[in-house]
């Protein structure tokens, strides 16, 4: 099953929010772009018309316990393990509003991904998490064959996706394999992004003729430079 | 906990929830009132020129000003929250996960603004974050907090101190330099990639 948008347009109060969008959601996707480029609008459309849960920083909770908020009793063993791993040391019978901010973020994410949907989107929320928690969640989604979209200002997130779409003023201005998009240095910098450290370092070392390739692995690059 | 005045401090740690005075405007941002009307109402003792000036400093445009609060993007909310702090003329500007909603170009603008606020206007700036990478070039001090207790307090010059990274992710540049040193590379405590390149060029 996949979600395909062809020449999709969205206009609100006479303003074109999304223009001629061609989008294929059948793998893990990064959606990047400047502020007001249409990223959240696209995720909201997918949420409303295709039931793709949009997970964003939203601390409005509807139940009096964490347990009820994520319907813990209905979760399978693997899902319960994830809750216990991510919310370790948390008593699930406490009120969600009593959680620390970091745990509230995790609760938002757990609510979104534990509803047995085949798709999910993260609207600039994964960046709040420490790397190990983010990797844990994405590994779980891959194992469960749940496809995800990540909206983020951190280009390191592209390493966790297959395809990247770049939005600008409501239009897709580039798309392709995430690893290839990461090498679009001029375009990414023009939009205001910072390249991931290892790509930036490799490109600069290439300019100095110190290496010939792009290295994503620090140890390999260190061994290449200091044999 | 002591936060040094007229300096930029990073408060790091997973459990950074602190009882420091940080106004939560989340409920206000559900209102359909226009940004400019909300501000005129909130700051009825200030003239509109002053409000417009604060919005301009925070990169909010004339078009943004006319937007209802409930349609603002997270980026625009951060800018508006900062504008409110400026209009309140607070001595201490507290920024919680501020950097997350900005691309580098805009964030660099704000970093310069914060430096100016500290040096020219005697403000104190505090970042509450787990992302040291994006602020390590402007902070003066680091406080690491666990369970509402300061467990580490150090000058930002000591950013290579290993113990910090028991609590937050290590910036990649620091990780790389530490790895290179294990291979006997002679590299200094770089935090800027261009300086690191020069160091590598001298070292290999």
PDB file of C-alpha atoms in Angstrom, chain A residues 1-123:
ATOM      1  CA  UNK A   1       0.000   0.000   0.000  1.00  0.00           C
ATOM      2  CA  UNK A   2       1.230   3.466  -0.761  1.00  0.00           C
ATOM      3  CA  UNK A   3       0.018   7.051  -0.725  1.00  0.00           C
ATOM      4  CA  UNK A   4       0.437   8.880  -4.022  1.00  0.00           C
ATOM      5  CA  UNK A   5      -0.234  12.566  -4.568  1.00  0.00           C
ATOM      6  CA  UNK A   6      -0.277  13.872  -8.135  1.00  0.00           C
ATOM      7  CA  UNK A   7      -0.315  17.559  -8.976  1.00  0.00           C
ATOM      8  CA  UNK A   8      -1.833  18.335  -5.573  1.00  0.00           C
ATOM      9  CA  UNK A   9      -2.647  21.977  -4.844  1.00  0.00           C
ATOM     10  CA  UNK A  10      -3.866  23.643  -1.665  1.00  0.00           C
ATOM     11  CA  UNK A  11      -5.114  27.192  -1.436  1.00  0.00           C
ATOM     12  CA  UNK A  12      -6.180  28.865   1.807  1.00  0.00           C
ATOM     13  CA  UNK A  13      -7.839  32.308   1.694  1.00  0.00           C
ATOM     14  CA  UNK A  14      -6.439  32.983  -1.768  1.00  0.00           C
ATOM     15  CA  UNK A  15      -2.899  31.975  -0.820  1.00  0.00           C
ATOM     16  CA  UNK A  16      -1.292  28.985  -2.548  1.00  0.00           C
ATOM     17  CA  UNK A  17       0.037  26.883   0.332  1.00  0.00           C
ATOM     18  CA  UNK A  18       0.996  23.809  -1.723  1.00  0.00           C
ATOM     19  CA  UNK A  19       1.590  23.912  -5.463  1.00  0.00           C
ATOM     20  CA  UNK A  20       1.641  21.033  -7.912  1.00  0.00           C
ATOM     21  CA  UNK A  21       2.858  18.491  -5.355  1.00  0.00           C
ATOM     22  CA  UNK A  22       3.882  15.060  -6.662  1.00  0.00           C
ATOM     23  CA  UNK A  23       4.600  12.868  -3.697  1.00  0.00           C
ATOM     24  CA  UNK A  24       4.934   9.132  -3.229  1.00  0.00           C
ATOM     25  CA  UNK A  25       4.799   7.772   0.327  1.00  0.00           C
ATOM     26  CA  UNK A  26       5.895   4.149   0.113  1.00  0.00           C
ATOM     27  CA  UNK A  27       9.193   4.315   2.025  1.00  0.00           C
ATOM     28  CA  UNK A  28      10.795   6.433   4.746  1.00  0.00           C
ATOM     29  CA  UNK A  29      10.859  10.081   3.771  1.00  0.00           C
ATOM     30  CA  UNK A  30      12.530  13.313   4.824  1.00  0.00           C
ATOM     31  CA  UNK A  31      10.701  16.535   4.165  1.00  0.00           C
ATOM     32  CA  UNK A  32      12.883  19.613   4.470  1.00  0.00           C
ATOM     33  CA  UNK A  33      12.595  23.285   3.641  1.00  0.00           C
ATOM     34  CA  UNK A  34      12.617  26.771   5.063  1.00  0.00           C
ATOM     35  CA  UNK A  35       9.964  28.113   7.427  1.00  0.00           C
ATOM     36  CA  UNK A  36       6.542  28.442   5.729  1.00  0.00           C
ATOM     37  CA  UNK A  37       7.606  26.235   2.819  1.00  0.00           C
ATOM     38  CA  UNK A  38       4.539  23.984   3.261  1.00  0.00           C
ATOM     39  CA  UNK A  39       6.004  21.062   5.237  1.00  0.00           C
ATOM     40  CA  UNK A  40       3.445  21.116   8.045  1.00  0.00           C
ATOM     41  CA  UNK A  41       0.604  21.842   5.577  1.00  0.00           C
ATOM     42  CA  UNK A  42       1.511  18.707   3.653  1.00  0.00           C
ATOM     43  CA  UNK A  43       1.617  16.629   6.856  1.00  0.00           C
ATOM     44  CA  UNK A  44      -1.762  18.059   7.948  1.00  0.00           C
ATOM     45  CA  UNK A  45      -3.242  17.133   4.581  1.00  0.00           C
ATOM     46  CA  UNK A  46      -1.897  13.563   4.903  1.00  0.00           C
ATOM     47  CA  UNK A  47      -3.344  13.419   8.425  1.00  0.00           C
ATOM     48  CA  UNK A  48      -6.801  14.617   7.395  1.00  0.00           C
ATOM     49  CA  UNK A  49      -7.191  12.774   4.093  1.00  0.00           C
ATOM     50  CA  UNK A  50      -5.093   9.633   4.598  1.00  0.00           C
ATOM     51  CA  UNK A  51      -5.128   9.188   8.400  1.00  0.00           C
ATOM     52  CA  UNK A  52      -1.364   9.499   8.716  1.00  0.00           C
ATOM     53  CA  UNK A  53      -0.885  10.495  12.383  1.00  0.00           C
ATOM     54  CA  UNK A  54       1.085  13.749  12.647  1.00  0.00           C
ATOM     55  CA  UNK A  55       3.235  13.756  15.758  1.00  0.00           C
ATOM     56  CA  UNK A  56       4.257  17.192  16.960  1.00  0.00           C
ATOM     57  CA  UNK A  57       5.072  18.865  20.252  1.00  0.00           C
ATOM     58  CA  UNK A  58       1.650  19.002  21.837  1.00  0.00           C
ATOM     59  CA  UNK A  59       1.369  18.746  25.598  1.00  0.00           C
ATOM     60  CA  UNK A  60      -2.437  18.498  25.707  1.00  0.00           C
ATOM     61  CA  UNK A  61      -3.236  15.179  27.345  1.00  0.00           C
ATOM     62  CA  UNK A  62      -6.739  13.775  27.681  1.00  0.00           C
ATOM     63  CA  UNK A  63      -6.441  11.140  30.415  1.00  0.00           C
ATOM     64  CA  UNK A  64      -5.479  11.263  34.061  1.00  0.00           C
ATOM     65  CA  UNK A  65      -2.708   8.654  33.790  1.00  0.00           C
ATOM     66  CA  UNK A  66       0.124   7.921  31.363  1.00  0.00           C
ATOM     67  CA  UNK A  67      -1.180   4.361  31.214  1.00  0.00           C
ATOM     68  CA  UNK A  68      -4.586   5.474  29.903  1.00  0.00           C
ATOM     69  CA  UNK A  69      -3.103   8.085  27.603  1.00  0.00           C
ATOM     70  CA  UNK A  70      -1.294   5.380  25.598  1.00  0.00           C
ATOM     71  CA  UNK A  71      -3.940   2.658  26.226  1.00  0.00           C
ATOM     72  CA  UNK A  72      -1.192   0.519  27.786  1.00  0.00           C
ATOM     73  CA  UNK A  73      -3.506  -2.379  28.541  1.00  0.00           C
ATOM     74  CA  UNK A  74      -4.198  -2.863  24.805  1.00  0.00           C
ATOM     75  CA  UNK A  75      -0.543  -2.912  23.734  1.00  0.00           C
ATOM     76  CA  UNK A  76       1.296  -6.050  22.660  1.00  0.00           C
ATOM     77  CA  UNK A  77       4.443  -7.280  24.432  1.00  0.00           C
ATOM     78  CA  UNK A  78       6.834  -5.539  22.057  1.00  0.00           C
ATOM     79  CA  UNK A  79       4.960  -2.246  22.350  1.00  0.00           C
ATOM     80  CA  UNK A  80       4.903  -2.495  26.142  1.00  0.00           C
ATOM     81  CA  UNK A  81       8.647  -3.094  26.135  1.00  0.00           C
ATOM     82  CA  UNK A  82       9.174   0.052  24.099  1.00  0.00           C
ATOM     83  CA  UNK A  83       7.052   2.102  26.510  1.00  0.00           C
ATOM     84  CA  UNK A  84       8.988   0.714  29.468  1.00  0.00           C
ATOM     85  CA  UNK A  85      12.349   1.295  27.779  1.00  0.00           C
ATOM     86  CA  UNK A  86      11.597   4.862  26.748  1.00  0.00           C
ATOM     87  CA  UNK A  87       9.729   5.884  29.881  1.00  0.00           C
ATOM     88  CA  UNK A  88      12.001   4.024  32.248  1.00  0.00           C
ATOM     89  CA  UNK A  89      11.703   5.021  35.905  1.00  0.00           C
ATOM     90  CA  UNK A  90       8.278   6.531  35.163  1.00  0.00           C
ATOM     91  CA  UNK A  91       5.304   5.326  37.153  1.00  0.00           C
ATOM     92  CA  UNK A  92       2.658   4.892  34.450  1.00  0.00           C
ATOM     93  CA  UNK A  93      -0.143   5.683  36.864  1.00  0.00           C
ATOM     94  CA  UNK A  94       0.927   9.305  37.256  1.00  0.00           C
ATOM     95  CA  UNK A  95      -0.776  12.207  35.513  1.00  0.00           C
ATOM     96  CA  UNK A  96       0.892  12.987  32.136  1.00  0.00           C
ATOM     97  CA  UNK A  97       0.975  16.663  33.055  1.00  0.00           C
ATOM     98  CA  UNK A  98       3.335  15.789  35.919  1.00  0.00           C
ATOM     99  CA  UNK A  99       5.985  14.383  33.535  1.00  0.00           C
ATOM    100  CA  UNK A 100       9.193  16.221  32.752  1.00  0.00           C
ATOM    101  CA  UNK A 101       9.246  17.935  29.346  1.00  0.00           C
ATOM    102  CA  UNK A 102      11.517  15.313  27.848  1.00  0.00           C
ATOM    103  CA  UNK A 103       9.161  12.528  28.931  1.00  0.00           C
ATOM    104  CA  UNK A 104       6.155  14.492  27.638  1.00  0.00           C
ATOM    105  CA  UNK A 105       7.855  14.550  24.224  1.00  0.00           C
ATOM    106  CA  UNK A 106       8.333  10.774  24.399  1.00  0.00           C
ATOM    107  CA  UNK A 107       4.699  10.348  25.411  1.00  0.00           C
ATOM    108  CA  UNK A 108       3.546  12.420  22.383  1.00  0.00           C
ATOM    109  CA  UNK A 109       5.624  10.153  20.148  1.00  0.00           C
ATOM    110  CA  UNK A 110       4.452   6.916  21.770  1.00  0.00           C
ATOM    111  CA  UNK A 111       0.801   7.987  21.420  1.00  0.00           C
ATOM    112  CA  UNK A 112       1.358   8.549  17.706  1.00  0.00           C
ATOM    113  CA  UNK A 113       3.211   5.372  16.857  1.00  0.00           C
ATOM    114  CA  UNK A 114       1.346   2.866  19.044  1.00  0.00           C
ATOM    115  CA  UNK A 115      -1.997   3.073  17.277  1.00  0.00           C
ATOM    116  CA  UNK A 116      -1.366   0.269  14.786  1.00  0.00           C
ATOM    117  CA  UNK A 117      -1.164   2.560  11.788  1.00  0.00           C
ATOM    118  CA  UNK A 118       1.013   1.754   8.757  1.00  0.00           C
ATOM    119  CA  UNK A 119       2.207   5.339   8.490  1.00  0.00           C
ATOM    120  CA  UNK A 120       3.319   8.127  10.782  1.00  0.00           C
ATOM    121  CA  UNK A 121       4.832  11.594  10.416  1.00  0.00           C
ATOM    122  CA  UNK A 122       7.116  13.469  12.805  1.00  0.00           C
ATOM    123  CA  UNK A 123       6.685  17.230  12.610  1.00  0.00           C
TER     124      UNK A 123
END
